[in-house]
Amino acid sequence: MPDRIVAPSLLAADHGDFAAGVRLVEESGAPWLHLDIMDGHFVPNISFGPQVVADLRPRTRLHFDVHLMLSRPDRYVDAFVKAGADRITVHVEAQHDVGATLKVIRAAGLPAGLALNPDCDPSRALPYLDRADLVLCMTVFPGFGGQSFMPSVLESVRTLAEERKRTGLAFRIEVDGGVNLKTGALCREAGADTFVTGTAFYKAADRRAFVRRLTD
Ligand code: DX5
Ligand code: ZN
């Protein structure tokens, strides 16, 4: 199983001062920064775009984990590659040739991720596992931070972890939505290794301890 990684989500930071939000992640010792990109169509909210990612790029060496919640992610992969993404995740439910988009991401030299909404049967990921470096199991319906974790998704995490073991593939299993110390531990038991956390991270009194406790 890959090392455990915490990816704090900038969505829960102060959108008037993203640079400060990034500094809090750096100070916490978390190696990744999760960037939630929303188009107001695939999800009922709009967040921020490639220019924000590009402007943050020179400020930090954090690994930019870009999560595209877009109806047509294939149209924007290039913009986020140019903006400085270190990996890009797209949804299986979006309107695109999923296998082709994953291939384009990899051809750009980046690891590719495949995201599933909470009500998505994990079997929908199976045809793409050989082209994915990460599978993102949404543990809330995407769109907003601060929602409650959906324990029903743990079953999908288990299924994917079993599939990973069975096939010997090395994709990461990431969870995203309502992840805190308690729900993060459940995800870990189910086989997740990568933990997106927005609200709980930014609200934590001791973020360094929070990150450490999620991973060790
Ligand atoms: C949900 C986003 C998540 C979210 C996580 O639409 O994809 O990344 O920001 O935030 P919390 O931890 O607040 O649920
Ligand atoms: Zn996300």
XYZ file of C-alpha atoms and ligand atoms in Angstrom:
231
model
C 0.000 0.000 0.000
C 1.343 3.517 -0.812
C 2.424 5.841 2.008
C -0.353 7.798 3.647
C -0.741 11.367 2.494
C -2.863 14.287 3.710
C -4.059 16.771 1.084
C -5.659 19.835 2.702
C -8.280 21.456 0.469
C -7.875 25.143 -0.303
C -11.639 25.328 -0.766
C -11.944 25.701 3.013
C -9.389 28.525 3.213
C -10.150 32.264 3.054
C -10.788 32.881 -0.663
C -9.702 36.481 -0.204
C -6.236 35.345 0.820
C -5.326 32.025 -0.796
C -1.613 32.661 -0.240
C -2.184 32.623 3.518
C -4.198 29.417 3.153
C -1.287 27.811 1.336
C 1.138 28.899 4.062
C -1.001 27.153 6.695
C -0.730 23.936 4.686
C 3.045 24.324 4.394
C 3.355 24.912 8.136
C 1.313 21.773 8.860
C 3.798 19.466 7.186
C 1.186 18.085 4.737
C 2.887 17.372 1.398
C -0.060 17.964 -0.946
C -2.461 20.822 -1.602
C -5.893 19.760 -2.898
C -7.379 22.227 -5.390
C -11.130 21.891 -5.972
C -12.137 23.286 -9.343
C -15.915 23.722 -9.821
C -17.769 24.943 -12.890
C -21.271 25.621 -11.534
C -22.588 22.966 -13.907
C -21.188 19.594 -12.919
C -21.652 20.759 -9.334
C -23.876 23.560 -7.994
C -21.005 25.847 -7.010
C -18.165 27.814 -8.596
C -14.749 27.892 -6.965
C -11.684 29.178 -8.821
C -9.822 28.533 -12.040
C -6.402 27.971 -13.585
C -5.211 31.534 -12.967
C -5.389 31.029 -9.210
C -3.433 27.786 -9.558
C -0.829 29.490 -11.768
C -0.419 32.405 -9.358
C 0.022 30.081 -6.370
C 2.543 27.891 -8.214
C 5.645 30.052 -7.652
C 4.770 30.478 -3.972
C 5.055 26.859 -2.901
C 6.542 23.485 -3.661
C 3.497 21.617 -2.341
C 2.223 18.900 -4.669
C -0.791 20.371 -6.497
C -3.558 17.747 -6.436
C -6.105 19.202 -8.858
C -9.665 17.847 -8.646
C -11.741 18.881 -11.654
C -15.469 19.003 -10.933
C -16.291 20.074 -14.472
C -18.823 18.777 -16.994
C -16.142 18.846 -19.707
C -12.844 18.219 -17.921
C -11.222 17.238 -21.234
C -11.448 20.881 -22.356
C -9.468 22.163 -19.381
C -6.738 19.595 -18.765
C -4.250 21.573 -20.811
C -4.942 24.818 -18.920
C -4.291 23.127 -15.571
C -1.159 21.400 -16.827
C 0.153 24.823 -17.893
C -0.925 26.348 -14.570
C 1.353 23.941 -12.704
C -0.793 21.003 -11.603
C 1.203 18.022 -10.330
C -1.684 15.595 -10.849
C -5.182 15.906 -12.238
C -8.316 13.985 -11.288
C -11.462 13.874 -13.420
C -14.907 12.428 -12.732
C -16.205 9.236 -14.311
C -19.693 10.851 -14.384
C -18.616 13.861 -16.479
C -19.289 14.133 -20.216
C -16.076 12.981 -21.829
C -14.228 9.940 -23.055
C -12.886 8.997 -19.628
C -10.140 6.693 -20.869
C -8.970 9.274 -23.402
C -8.825 12.076 -20.813
C -6.793 9.920 -18.419
C -4.429 9.186 -21.286
C -4.050 12.887 -22.128
C -3.185 13.662 -18.488
C -0.547 10.954 -18.445
C 0.793 12.019 -21.832
C 1.382 15.450 -20.279
C 3.629 13.701 -17.774
C 1.261 13.856 -14.805
C -0.362 11.136 -12.719
C -4.049 10.822 -13.578
C -6.901 10.364 -11.130
C -10.440 9.105 -11.548
C -13.139 10.421 -9.183
C -16.413 8.731 -8.263
C -19.414 10.394 -6.663
C -20.761 8.744 -3.486
C -23.592 6.985 -5.325
C -21.348 5.653 -8.077
C -20.837 1.906 -8.213
C -17.098 1.243 -7.905
C -17.386 -1.197 -10.812
C -17.526 1.872 -13.077
C -13.869 2.515 -12.252
C -12.709 -0.982 -13.112
C -12.208 -0.514 -16.874
C -9.880 2.431 -16.207
C -7.775 1.185 -13.319
C -4.799 0.388 -15.541
C -4.806 4.023 -16.712
C -5.314 5.627 -13.286
C -2.705 6.555 -10.699
C -5.376 7.433 -8.168
C -9.042 6.728 -7.541
C -10.880 9.430 -5.624
C -13.908 8.250 -3.671
C -16.099 11.231 -2.884
C -17.426 10.823 0.647
C -19.916 13.687 0.142
C -21.726 14.893 -2.982
C -19.231 17.383 -4.374
C -19.915 21.104 -4.458
C -19.411 22.394 -0.959
C -17.022 21.990 1.925
C -18.253 21.311 5.430
C -20.698 18.488 4.636
C -21.085 15.288 6.655
C -19.074 12.214 5.730
C -21.111 9.429 4.091
C -20.126 6.083 5.662
C -21.806 4.170 2.824
C -18.779 5.015 0.642
C -16.510 2.899 2.861
C -17.813 -0.153 1.027
C -16.541 1.265 -2.286
C -13.176 2.014 -0.695
C -12.995 -1.597 0.473
C -13.922 -2.907 -2.974
C -11.254 -0.788 -4.639
C -8.637 -1.775 -2.070
C -9.433 -5.441 -2.713
C -9.214 -4.880 -6.446
C -5.866 -3.163 -6.022
C -4.561 -6.124 -4.081
C -5.986 -8.648 -6.510
C -4.538 -6.960 -9.592
C -1.255 -5.774 -8.095
C -1.927 -2.292 -9.475
C -0.519 0.637 -7.517
C -3.175 3.347 -7.738
C -3.727 5.489 -4.674
C -7.141 5.510 -2.993
C -8.157 9.023 -1.978
C -11.166 10.089 0.071
C -12.662 13.561 -0.064
C -15.490 15.117 1.928
C -16.160 15.348 5.649
C -12.813 13.789 6.504
C -11.715 14.430 10.082
C -9.744 12.350 12.591
C -12.684 10.048 13.277
C -13.913 9.507 9.712
C -10.335 9.498 8.405
C -9.576 6.513 10.644
C -12.563 4.639 9.180
C -11.305 5.380 5.651
C -7.856 4.180 6.583
C -9.245 0.898 7.925
C -11.160 0.463 4.669
C -7.960 0.876 2.642
C -7.685 4.582 1.782
C -4.197 6.092 1.795
C -4.816 9.682 0.702
C -6.956 12.037 2.766
C -8.428 15.287 1.509
C -9.517 17.482 4.360
C -10.864 21.017 4.209
C -12.974 22.216 7.097
C -11.437 19.940 9.752
C -7.914 20.912 8.687
C -8.398 24.680 8.724
C -10.379 24.533 11.986
C -7.840 22.343 13.790
C -6.162 24.075 16.720
C -2.908 22.220 16.020
C -2.747 21.485 12.265
C 0.615 19.755 12.485
C -0.732 17.282 15.044
C -3.913 16.862 12.986
C -1.922 15.879 9.869
C 0.293 13.533 11.871
C -2.672 11.817 13.496
C -4.425 11.280 10.167
C -1.435 9.487 8.736
C 0.274 7.566 11.550
C -16.245 18.844 -2.076
C -14.749 19.038 -2.347
C -13.916 18.693 -1.167
C -14.175 19.521 0.016
C -13.642 18.854 1.236
O -16.951 19.322 -3.127
O -14.343 18.229 -3.409
O -12.545 18.708 -1.471
O -13.617 20.784 -0.107
O -13.909 19.708 2.283
P -14.457 19.226 3.692
O -13.305 18.532 4.348
O -14.841 20.514 4.335
O -15.608 18.311 3.446
Zn -11.936 17.627 -3.898
